[in-house]
Amino acid sequence: MRRVAEIAAGHADPVDKEGRFPAETVEALKRERLLGVAIPIEHGGEGLGTMQIADLIVQLGQACGSSAMIYAMHQIKTSSFVTHGGASDWHRAYMRHIADEQLLMASATTEAGIGGNLRNSICAVEVAGGRFALTKEATVISYGNYADAILATARRDPDAASSDQVMVVIPADANRSLDRTSVWDTLGMRGTCSDGFHLVATGDAAQIFPKPFSEIAAQSMLASSHIFWAATWFGIAADAFNRAQAFVKAAARKQPDAMPPGALRLAEAAALLQEMKGHLAAAIRRFEAAKGDDDALSSIGFAAEINALKVAASEKAGAVVRLAMLVNGILGYKNGTPFSVGRHLRDVTSAPVMISNDRILSNTATLMLMSRFDTGLGD
C-alpha cells in the first residue's frame, strides 16, 4: 500500500479541488492487486482479515480521504461476497472475477423517498423466466460511473414489504443504464463522485444474493461499514495529527528552552487519536470473534457496540483535525503549506452525516430499551 499511498498523496489536492475521481489511485490499487485482498484464497484472493484490511485503509486515509473512502466502500461490498456469496455458483464465480480482474465494487442503497435508510426500499426486483428487472432512483451512488459493478438493494418483489429486501449484483458490462440525476458538489470527500442516478438494469436472476438483505446487513455489511469508515476517518485524523506534530517539533527546534504554544493541544489530540485507535481495534476483535456465529452478529450488544464505534470515530476524527488546525494556526488554515489541514477538516465533516449520527443514536436508543449495558471489562 505504501506505493499506492504515495500516488494518492500526490494527487489528493487536485482530486479535491476539481472534485474528480482519483483515477491514478484506483489504477495503482489494481496494479498492486489490492482490490481482491479480502477474497478467499480458494477463489483467487489473498484472504486478508478485517484488521489487515482496515490497516490498509488507514494508510490510504493518511494520503487522500476520498481515495480511502472509495477503497473502504469497495471492501464493504466485497465483504458481502465473502460472507454470503459462498453458497451461490454465480457469486463464487464473480468473486474470482473480482480477484483476477481487480474489479471495483460500488453500492446503490440510498433511494429517493427514503434517503439513507438502507433497511427499506421503495423499488422492487421483478423476476420472471429466470431474469430480473430493476429500476431504482438512487440519490447517491458513490463513484457509480467508475465502478465495475454496483450492488443494489430493492424489495424482494413488487408485493413485498419495504423491509423485505434483496441485494443484486449489476456488472457494468451487463444490461444496465445510469442516467445522472444530481451532481456531487460537496464540502469534502469530493473525489468519491457520489452523484445521483436513475438506475435501470436487467439480468440473470442468479445475480440476486440468495440470502435476504436483512441478514447481509446484520452479519457483514453493518460491521464492515462502521469499521472501514472509522479506519478512513482515523487515517485522515492521523495525517492531520502528524502535520501538527511536525509543526510543534519545528517550533521546538527554534526555541529549545521553551514549550511550543501548541504542544498541549497536540497532547490533547494524541489522547483522542489513541482513543479512536483503541475503539477501532476492539471493535475489529469483537467482529472477528463473532464471525460465523449468526446469533452473535445479530445480537443487540454487538449492534450497539458497532453503532458506538461509528458515532465516536466520526466525532473524534473531527475533533483531532480541529485541534491540529489550532496548533498549526494560519499555516494549517492556508492551503498549499506542509501544515495545511483544510482538506482534512472538510473531508471529516462528512463523517457525522454519512448515515446520520442522529439516526444511529436513535437505533441504539431502541436497542437499549431491550437490553442492559454490559459493564464488564472482559470479552
Coordinates of N, CA, C and O in Angstrom, one line a residue, residues 46-189:
E46 N -6.5 -13.0 -1.5 CA -5.5 -13.1 -0.5 C -6.0 -13.6 0.8 O -5.3 -14.0 1.7
G47 N -7.3 -13.5 1.0 CA -7.9 -14.0 2.2 C -7.6 -13.1 3.5 O -7.5 -13.6 4.6
L48 N -7.3 -11.8 3.3 CA -7.0 -11.0 4.4 C -8.1 -10.8 5.3 O -9.3 -10.7 4.9
G49 N -7.8 -10.6 6.6 CA -8.9 -10.4 7.6 C -9.2 -8.9 7.8 O -8.6 -8.0 7.2
T50 N -10.2 -8.7 8.6 CA -10.7 -7.3 8.8 C -9.6 -6.3 9.3 O -9.5 -5.2 8.9
M51 N -8.8 -6.8 10.3 CA -7.7 -5.9 10.8 C -6.7 -5.5 9.8 O -6.3 -4.4 9.7
Q52 N -6.3 -6.5 8.9 CA -5.3 -6.2 7.9 C -5.9 -5.2 6.8 O -5.2 -4.3 6.4
I53 N -7.2 -5.4 6.5 CA -7.8 -4.5 5.5 C -8.0 -3.1 6.1 O -7.7 -2.1 5.4
A54 N -8.4 -3.1 7.4 CA -8.6 -1.8 8.0 C -7.2 -1.0 8.0 O -7.2 0.2 7.9
D55 N -6.1 -1.7 8.3 CA -4.8 -1.1 8.3 C -4.5 -0.5 6.9 O -3.9 0.6 6.8
L56 N -4.8 -1.2 5.9 CA -4.6 -0.7 4.5 C -5.4 0.6 4.3 O -4.9 1.5 3.7
I57 N -6.6 0.6 4.8 CA -7.4 1.8 4.6 C -6.9 3.0 5.4 O -6.8 4.1 4.9
V58 N -6.4 2.7 6.6 CA -5.7 3.7 7.4 C -4.5 4.3 6.7 O -4.4 5.6 6.6
Q59 N -3.7 3.5 6.1 CA -2.6 4.0 5.3 C -3.0 4.9 4.2 O -2.4 6.0 3.9
L60 N -4.0 4.5 3.5 CA -4.5 5.3 2.3 C -5.2 6.6 2.8 O -5.1 7.6 2.2
G61 N -5.9 6.5 4.0 CA -6.5 7.7 4.6 C -5.6 8.8 4.9 O -5.9 9.9 4.9
Q62 N -4.3 8.4 5.3 CA -3.3 9.4 5.6 C -2.8 10.1 4.3 O -2.1 11.1 4.4
A63 N -3.2 9.6 3.2 CA -2.7 10.2 1.9 C -3.8 11.0 1.2 O -3.6 12.1 0.8
C64 N -5.0 10.4 1.2 CA -6.2 11.0 0.5 C -7.5 10.5 1.0 O -7.7 9.3 0.9
G65 N -8.3 11.3 1.6 CA -9.5 10.9 2.2 C -10.5 10.3 1.2 O -11.1 9.2 1.5
S66 N -10.6 10.9 0.1 CA -11.5 10.4 -1.0 C -11.1 9.0 -1.4 O -11.9 8.1 -1.6
S67 N -9.8 8.8 -1.7 CA -9.3 7.5 -2.1 C -9.6 6.4 -1.1 O -10.0 5.3 -1.4
A68 N -9.3 6.8 0.2 CA -9.5 5.8 1.3 C -11.0 5.5 1.4 O -11.3 4.3 1.6
M69 N -11.9 6.4 1.2 CA -13.3 6.1 1.3 C -13.8 5.2 0.2 O -14.6 4.3 0.4
I70 N -13.3 5.5 -1.0 CA -13.6 4.6 -2.1 C -13.1 3.2 -1.9 O -13.9 2.2 -2.1
Y71 N -11.9 3.0 -1.4 CA -11.3 1.7 -1.1 C -12.1 1.1 0.1 O -12.4 -0.2 0.0
A72 N -12.5 1.8 1.1 CA -13.3 1.3 2.2 C -14.7 0.8 1.7 O -15.1 -0.3 2.0
M73 N -15.4 1.6 0.8 CA -16.7 1.2 0.3 C -16.6 -0.1 -0.6 O -17.4 -0.9 -0.6
H74 N -15.5 -0.1 -1.3 CA -15.3 -1.3 -2.1 C -15.1 -2.6 -1.2 O -15.7 -3.6 -1.5
Q75 N -14.4 -2.4 -0.2 CA -14.2 -3.6 0.7 C -15.4 -3.9 1.5 O -15.7 -5.1 1.8
I76 N -16.3 -2.9 1.8 CA -17.6 -3.2 2.4 C -18.4 -4.1 1.5 O -19.0 -5.1 1.9
K77 N -18.5 -3.8 0.2 CA -19.3 -4.6 -0.7 C -18.6 -6.0 -1.0 O -19.3 -7.0 -1.1
T78 N -17.3 -6.0 -1.0 CA -16.6 -7.3 -1.1 C -16.9 -8.2 0.0 O -17.0 -9.4 -0.1
S79 N -17.1 -7.6 1.2 CA -17.4 -8.4 2.4 C -18.7 -9.2 2.2 O -18.9 -10.3 2.8
S80 N -19.6 -8.6 1.5 CA -20.9 -9.3 1.3 C -20.7 -10.5 0.4 O -21.4 -11.6 0.7
F81 N -19.8 -10.5 -0.6 CA -19.5 -11.7 -1.3 C -18.8 -12.7 -0.5 O -19.2 -13.9 -0.5
V82 N -17.9 -12.3 0.3 CA -17.1 -13.2 1.1 C -18.0 -13.9 2.1 O -17.9 -15.1 2.3
T83 N -18.9 -13.2 2.8 CA -19.7 -13.8 3.9 C -20.9 -14.5 3.3 O -21.3 -15.5 3.9
H84 N -21.5 -14.0 2.2 CA -22.8 -14.5 1.8 C -22.8 -15.1 0.4 O -23.9 -15.5 -0.1
G85 N -21.7 -15.0 -0.3 CA -21.7 -15.5 -1.7 C -21.2 -16.9 -1.9 O -21.3 -17.5 -3.0
G86 N -20.7 -17.5 -0.8 CA -20.2 -18.9 -1.0 C -21.2 -20.0 -1.3 O -20.8 -21.0 -1.9
A87 N -22.4 -19.7 -1.1 CA -23.4 -20.8 -1.3 C -24.0 -20.7 -2.8 O -24.9 -21.5 -3.1
S88 N -23.6 -19.7 -3.5 CA -24.1 -19.5 -4.9 C -23.0 -19.6 -5.9 O -22.0 -19.0 -5.8
D89 N -23.3 -20.4 -6.9 CA -22.3 -20.6 -8.0 C -22.0 -19.3 -8.7 O -20.8 -19.1 -9.0
W90 N -23.0 -18.5 -8.9 CA -22.8 -17.2 -9.7 C -21.9 -16.3 -8.8 O -20.9 -15.7 -9.4
H91 N -22.2 -16.2 -7.6 CA -21.4 -15.3 -6.7 C -20.0 -15.8 -6.4 O -19.0 -15.0 -6.3
R92 N -19.8 -17.1 -6.3 CA -18.5 -17.7 -6.2 C -17.6 -17.4 -7.4 O -16.5 -17.0 -7.3
A93 N -18.3 -17.5 -8.6 CA -17.5 -17.2 -9.9 C -17.2 -15.8 -10.0 O -16.1 -15.4 -10.4
Y94 N -18.1 -14.9 -9.5 CA -17.9 -13.5 -9.6 C -16.8 -13.0 -8.6 O -16.0 -12.1 -8.9
M95 N -16.7 -13.7 -7.4 CA -15.5 -13.4 -6.5 C -14.2 -13.7 -7.2 O -13.3 -12.9 -7.1
R96 N -14.1 -14.7 -8.0 CA -12.9 -15.0 -8.8 C -12.7 -13.9 -9.8 O -11.5 -13.5 -10.0
H97 N -13.7 -13.4 -10.4 CA -13.6 -12.2 -11.4 C -13.0 -11.0 -10.6 O -12.1 -10.3 -11.2
I98 N -13.5 -10.7 -9.5 CA -13.1 -9.6 -8.7 C -11.6 -9.7 -8.4 O -10.8 -8.7 -8.6
A99 N -11.1 -10.9 -8.0 CA -9.7 -11.1 -7.7 C -8.9 -11.1 -9.0 O -7.8 -10.4 -9.0
D100 N -9.3 -11.8 -10.0 CA -8.5 -12.0 -11.2 C -8.4 -10.7 -12.0 O -7.3 -10.3 -12.5
E101 N -9.5 -10.0 -12.1 CA -9.6 -8.8 -12.9 C -9.5 -7.5 -12.1 O -9.5 -6.4 -12.7
Q102 N -9.4 -7.6 -10.8 CA -9.3 -6.4 -9.9 C -10.4 -5.4 -10.2 O -10.2 -4.3 -10.5
L103 N -11.6 -5.9 -10.0 CA -12.9 -5.2 -10.2 C -13.2 -4.3 -9.0 O -13.0 -4.7 -7.9
L104 N -13.7 -3.1 -9.3 CA -14.1 -2.1 -8.3 C -15.6 -2.2 -8.1 O -16.4 -2.0 -9.0
M105 N -16.0 -2.5 -6.8 CA -17.4 -2.6 -6.4 C -18.0 -1.3 -5.9 O -17.3 -0.6 -5.1
A106 N -19.2 -1.0 -6.2 CA -19.9 0.2 -5.7 C -21.2 -0.3 -5.1 O -21.6 -1.5 -5.2
S107 N -22.0 0.6 -4.6 CA -23.2 0.3 -3.9 C -24.3 1.3 -4.2 O -24.1 2.5 -4.3
A108 N -25.6 0.8 -4.3 CA -26.7 1.6 -4.5 C -27.8 1.2 -3.5 O -28.6 0.3 -3.7
T109 N -27.7 1.9 -2.3 CA -28.6 1.6 -1.2 C -29.5 2.7 -0.9 O -30.7 2.5 -0.6
T110 N -29.0 4.0 -1.1 CA -29.9 5.1 -0.8 C -30.9 5.3 -2.0 O -30.6 4.9 -3.1
E111 N -32.0 5.9 -1.7 CA -33.1 5.9 -2.7 C -34.0 7.1 -2.4 O -34.2 7.5 -1.3
A112 N -34.4 7.7 -3.5 CA -35.4 8.9 -3.3 C -36.6 8.4 -2.6 O -37.2 7.4 -2.8
G113 N -37.0 9.2 -1.6 CA -38.2 8.9 -0.7 C -37.8 8.2 0.6 O -38.6 8.3 1.5
I114 N -36.6 7.6 0.7 CA -36.2 7.0 2.0 C -34.8 7.5 2.4 O -34.4 7.2 3.6
G115 N -34.1 8.2 1.6 CA -32.8 8.7 1.9 C -31.8 7.6 2.3 O -31.7 6.6 1.6
G116 N -31.1 7.8 3.4 CA -30.1 6.8 3.8 C -30.6 5.7 4.7 O -29.8 4.9 5.2
N117 N -31.9 5.5 4.7 CA -32.5 4.3 5.5 C -32.3 3.1 4.7 O -33.2 2.6 4.0
L118 N -31.1 2.5 4.7 CA -30.8 1.4 3.8 C -31.6 0.1 4.1 O -31.5 -0.8 3.3
R119 N -32.3 0.0 5.3 CA -33.0 -1.2 5.5 C -34.4 -1.1 5.0 O -35.3 -2.0 5.3
N120 N -34.7 -0.2 4.1 CA -36.0 -0.1 3.5 C -35.8 0.3 2.0 O -34.9 1.0 1.7
S121 N -36.7 -0.2 1.2 CA -36.6 0.2 -0.3 C -38.0 0.5 -0.8 O -39.0 -0.1 -0.3
I122 N -38.1 1.4 -1.7 CA -39.3 1.6 -2.5 C -39.3 0.8 -3.8 O -40.3 0.1 -4.1
C123 N -38.2 0.8 -4.5 CA -38.1 0.0 -5.7 C -38.2 -1.5 -5.4 O -37.9 -1.9 -4.3
A124 N -38.5 -2.3 -6.4 CA -38.6 -3.7 -6.3 C -38.0 -4.5 -7.4 O -38.0 -3.9 -8.6
V125 N -37.4 -5.6 -7.2 CA -37.0 -6.5 -8.2 C -38.1 -7.3 -8.8 O -39.0 -7.8 -8.0
E126 N -38.2 -7.4 -10.1 CA -39.2 -8.2 -10.7 C -38.5 -9.4 -11.4 O -37.6 -9.2 -12.2
V127 N -38.9 -10.6 -11.1 CA -38.3 -11.8 -11.6 C -39.3 -12.6 -12.4 O -40.4 -12.9 -11.9
A128 N -38.9 -13.0 -13.6 CA -39.7 -13.8 -14.5 C -38.8 -14.5 -15.5 O -37.9 -14.0 -16.0
G129 N -39.1 -15.8 -15.6 CA -38.4 -16.6 -16.6 C -36.9 -16.7 -16.3 O -36.1 -16.7 -17.3
G130 N -36.5 -16.6 -15.0 CA -35.1 -16.7 -14.7 C -34.3 -15.4 -14.9 O -33.1 -15.4 -14.9
R131 N -35.1 -14.3 -15.2 CA -34.4 -13.0 -15.4 C -35.0 -12.0 -14.4 O -36.1 -12.2 -13.9
F132 N -34.2 -11.0 -14.1 CA -34.7 -9.9 -13.2 C -34.7 -8.6 -13.9 O -34.0 -8.4 -14.9
A133 N -35.6 -7.7 -13.4 CA -35.6 -6.3 -13.9 C -35.7 -5.4 -12.7 O -36.4 -5.7 -11.7
L134 N -35.0 -4.3 -12.7 CA -34.9 -3.4 -11.6 C -34.8 -1.9 -12.1 O -34.0 -1.6 -13.0
T135 N -35.6 -1.0 -11.5 CA -35.4 0.4 -11.7 C -35.3 1.1 -10.3 O -36.2 0.9 -9.5
K136 N -34.3 1.9 -10.1 CA -34.1 2.5 -8.8 C -33.7 3.9 -9.0 O -32.8 4.3 -9.8
E137 N -34.3 4.8 -8.2 CA -33.9 6.2 -8.2 C -32.9 6.4 -7.0 O -33.3 6.7 -5.9
A138 N -31.7 6.2 -7.4 CA -30.6 6.2 -6.4 C -30.1 7.6 -6.2 O -29.5 8.2 -7.1
T139 N -30.3 8.2 -5.0 CA -29.9 9.6 -4.8 C -28.4 9.7 -4.7 O -27.9 10.8 -4.9
V140 N -27.7 8.6 -4.4 CA -26.3 8.6 -4.3 C -25.8 7.2 -4.7 O -26.3 6.2 -4.2
I141 N -24.9 7.2 -5.7 CA -24.1 6.0 -6.0 C -22.6 6.5 -6.0 O -22.2 7.1 -7.0
S142 N -21.9 6.3 -5.0 CA -20.5 6.7 -5.0 C -19.7 6.1 -6.1 O -19.8 4.9 -6.3
Y143 N -19.0 6.9 -6.8 CA -18.1 6.5 -8.0 C -18.9 5.6 -8.9 O -18.3 4.7 -9.5
G144 N -20.2 5.8 -9.0 CA -21.0 4.9 -9.9 C -20.6 4.8 -11.3 O -20.7 3.8 -11.9
N145 N -20.1 5.9 -11.9 CA -19.7 5.9 -13.3 C -18.4 5.2 -13.5 O -18.0 5.0 -14.6
Y146 N -17.7 4.9 -12.4 CA -16.3 4.4 -12.5 C -16.2 2.9 -12.0 O -15.2 2.3 -12.1
A147 N -17.3 2.4 -11.4 CA -17.3 1.1 -10.8 C -17.5 0.0 -11.9 O -18.1 0.2 -12.9
D148 N -16.9 -1.1 -11.6 CA -17.0 -2.3 -12.5 C -18.3 -3.1 -12.2 O -18.8 -3.9 -13.0
A149 N -18.9 -2.8 -11.0 CA -20.2 -3.4 -10.7 C -20.8 -2.6 -9.6 O -20.1 -2.0 -8.8
I150 N -22.2 -2.6 -9.5 CA -22.9 -2.0 -8.5 C -23.8 -3.0 -7.8 O -24.5 -3.8 -8.4
L151 N -23.8 -3.0 -6.5 CA -24.6 -3.9 -5.7 C -25.8 -3.0 -5.2 O -25.6 -2.1 -4.4
A152 N -27.0 -3.3 -5.7 CA -28.2 -2.5 -5.4 C -29.2 -3.3 -4.6 O -29.3 -4.5 -4.7
T153 N -29.8 -2.6 -3.7 CA -30.9 -3.1 -2.8 C -32.2 -2.8 -3.4 O -32.4 -1.8 -4.0
A154 N -33.2 -3.7 -3.1 CA -34.6 -3.5 -3.6 C -35.5 -4.4 -2.8 O -35.0 -5.4 -2.2
R155 N -36.8 -4.1 -2.9 CA -37.7 -5.1 -2.3 C -37.7 -6.4 -3.1 O -37.4 -6.4 -4.3
R156 N -38.0 -7.5 -2.4 CA -37.8 -8.8 -3.0 C -38.7 -9.0 -4.2 O -38.4 -9.6 -5.2
D157 N -39.9 -8.4 -4.2 CA -40.8 -8.4 -5.3 C -41.8 -7.2 -5.1 O -41.8 -6.6 -4.1
P158 N -42.6 -6.9 -6.1 CA -43.5 -5.7 -6.0 C -44.5 -5.8 -4.9 O -45.0 -4.7 -4.4
D159 N -44.8 -7.0 -4.4 CA -45.8 -7.1 -3.3 C -45.1 -7.2 -1.9 O -45.8 -7.2 -0.9
A160 N -43.8 -7.1 -1.8 CA -43.1 -7.3 -0.6 C -43.1 -6.0 0.2 O -43.3 -4.9 -0.3
A161 N -42.9 -6.2 1.5 CA -42.8 -5.1 2.4 C -41.5 -4.3 2.1 O -40.6 -4.8 1.6
S162 N -41.5 -3.0 2.6 CA -40.3 -2.2 2.3 C -39.1 -2.7 2.9 O -38.0 -2.5 2.4
S163 N -39.2 -3.5 4.0 CA -38.0 -4.0 4.7 C -37.6 -5.4 4.2 O -36.6 -6.0 4.6
D164 N -38.5 -6.0 3.3 CA -38.2 -7.3 2.8 C -37.3 -7.2 1.5 O -37.9 -7.2 0.4
Q165 N -36.0 -7.1 1.7 CA -35.2 -6.7 0.6 C -34.2 -7.8 0.2 O -33.9 -8.7 0.9
V166 N -33.7 -7.6 -1.0 CA -32.6 -8.4 -1.5 C -31.5 -7.5 -2.1 O -31.7 -6.3 -2.2
M167 N -30.4 -8.1 -2.4 CA -29.3 -7.3 -3.0 C -28.9 -8.0 -4.3 O -28.7 -9.2 -4.3
V168 N -28.7 -7.2 -5.3 CA -28.4 -7.8 -6.6 C -27.1 -7.2 -7.2 O -26.9 -6.0 -7.0
V169 N -26.3 -8.0 -7.8 CA -25.1 -7.5 -8.4 C -25.3 -7.1 -9.9 O -25.9 -7.9 -10.7
I170 N -24.9 -5.9 -10.2 CA -25.2 -5.4 -11.6 C -23.8 -5.0 -12.2 O -23.3 -3.9 -11.9
P171 N -23.2 -5.8 -13.0 CA -21.9 -5.5 -13.6 C -22.1 -4.4 -14.6 O -23.2 -4.2 -15.2
A172 N -21.0 -3.6 -14.8 CA -21.0 -2.5 -15.7 C -21.2 -3.0 -17.1 O -21.8 -2.2 -18.0
D173 N -20.8 -4.2 -17.5 CA -20.9 -4.7 -18.9 C -22.3 -5.4 -19.1 O -22.5 -6.0 -20.1
A174 N -23.2 -5.4 -18.1 CA -24.5 -6.0 -18.2 C -25.5 -5.1 -18.9 O -25.1 -3.9 -19.3
N175 N -26.7 -5.5 -18.9 CA -27.8 -4.7 -19.5 C -28.2 -3.7 -18.4 O -29.1 -3.9 -17.6
R176 N -27.6 -2.5 -18.4 CA -27.9 -1.5 -17.4 C -27.7 -0.1 -18.0 O -26.9 0.0 -18.9
S177 N -28.4 0.8 -17.4 CA -28.2 2.2 -17.8 C -28.1 3.1 -16.5 O -28.8 2.8 -15.6
L178 N -27.3 4.1 -16.6 CA -27.1 5.0 -15.5 C -27.3 6.4 -16.0 O -26.5 6.9 -16.8
D179 N -28.4 7.0 -15.7 CA -28.6 8.4 -16.1 C -28.5 9.3 -14.9 O -29.2 9.2 -13.9
R180 N -27.5 10.2 -14.9 CA -27.2 11.1 -13.8 C -28.4 12.0 -13.5 O -28.9 12.7 -14.4
T181 N -28.8 12.1 -12.2 CA -29.9 13.0 -11.8 C -29.5 14.1 -10.9 O -30.2 15.0 -10.7
S182 N -28.3 14.0 -10.3 CA -27.7 15.0 -9.4 C -26.2 14.9 -9.4 O -25.6 13.9 -9.7
V183 N -25.6 16.1 -9.1 CA -24.1 16.2 -9.2 C -23.6 16.3 -7.8 O -24.1 17.0 -6.9
W184 N -22.4 15.6 -7.5 CA -21.8 15.6 -6.2 C -20.9 16.8 -6.1 O -19.7 16.8 -6.3
D185 N -21.4 17.9 -5.7 CA -20.6 19.2 -5.4 C -20.7 19.5 -4.0 O -21.7 20.1 -3.5
T186 N -19.7 19.0 -3.2 CA -19.8 19.0 -1.7 C -18.7 19.7 -1.1 O -17.7 20.1 -1.7
L187 N -18.8 19.8 0.3 CA -17.8 20.4 1.1 C -16.5 19.6 1.1 O -15.4 20.1 1.0
G188 N -16.6 18.3 1.3 CA -15.5 17.4 1.3 C -15.8 16.0 0.7 O -16.9 15.8 0.1
M189 N -14.9 15.1 0.8 CA -15.0 13.8 0.1 C -15.4 14.0 -1.4 O -16.1 13.2 -1.9

